[in-house]
Amino acid sequence: GESQGTVVAGGNGRGDRFDQLSIPTYVFVDRDHSVYVSEWGNHRVMKWMKGKKEGIIVAGGQGEGNGLTQLSNPLGVVVDQLGTVYVADFGNDRIMRWPKGATQGSVIVGGNGGGGQSNQLNGPEGLSFDRHGN
């Protein structure tokens, strides 16, 4: 095997520039080998395309909050075949969907405070899809 790793995202110290990460939490790699990273510290999800030195914001990035352009301590991230980004928005007790190229997301589950009711989540963390996209 390889004796050295390759930096594919960040590597320029902690920060909020497009070539930095702050408390990266979850990672997803798509079919094109783009790497998606949720950042607890910057309240955003960044996409790092193969070979690029900077990422692009694909969800959040407007500071911590509960608006449709914001996330609060995002964790799990999954991207479907259309490039739609799904994020476990831990601090807002919700799952957000961000279509490819969107400037704001939509709440698809939760967002009604933390709890155990059918319309609530309590600090969602991980996300995954099965082979049918469910």
PDB file of C-alpha atoms in Angstrom, residues 5 9-10 13 16 19 34 37 45 49 59-61 63 78 88 98 104-105 110 116 121 134:
ATOM      1  CA  GLY A   5      -1.476  10.099   2.106  1.00  0.00           C
ATOM      2  CA  ALA A   9      -9.347  18.990   1.096  1.00  0.00           C
ATOM      3  CA  GLY A  10      -7.990  21.740   3.324  1.00  0.00           C
ATOM      4  CA  GLY A  13      -4.659  25.441   8.740  1.00  0.00           C
ATOM      5  CA  ASP A  16     -12.984  29.873   6.728  1.00  0.00           C
ATOM      6  CA  ASP A  19      -8.707  26.428   0.931  1.00  0.00           C
ATOM      7  CA  SER A  34     -15.370  14.940  -5.554  1.00  0.00           C
ATOM      8  CA  VAL A  37     -16.940  17.778   3.825  1.00  0.00           C
ATOM      9  CA  VAL A  45     -20.626  21.839   3.514  1.00  0.00           C
ATOM     10  CA  MET A  49     -13.359  18.533  -6.878  1.00  0.00           C
ATOM     11  CA  ALA A  59     -24.710  24.135   1.696  1.00  0.00           C
ATOM     12  CA  GLY A  60     -24.754  26.755   4.432  1.00  0.00           C
ATOM     13  CA  GLY A  61     -21.851  29.144   4.694  1.00  0.00           C
ATOM     14  CA  GLY A  63     -22.985  31.823   9.491  1.00  0.00           C
ATOM     15  CA  VAL A  78     -24.869  12.446   1.460  1.00  0.00           C
ATOM     16  CA  ALA A  88     -27.904  16.326   9.009  1.00  0.00           C
ATOM     17  CA  TRP A  98     -29.763  21.528  -1.185  1.00  0.00           C
ATOM     18  CA  GLN A 104     -30.721  27.932  -0.103  1.00  0.00           C
ATOM     19  CA  GLY A 105     -31.939  24.579   1.089  1.00  0.00           C
ATOM     20  CA  GLY A 110     -37.620  17.851  11.445  1.00  0.00           C
ATOM     21  CA  GLY A 116     -39.522  12.538  19.914  1.00  0.00           C
ATOM     22  CA  LEU A 121     -35.564  14.980  15.339  1.00  0.00           C
ATOM     23  CA  ASN A 134     -34.116   5.787  -0.001  1.00  0.00           C
TER      24      ASN A 134
END
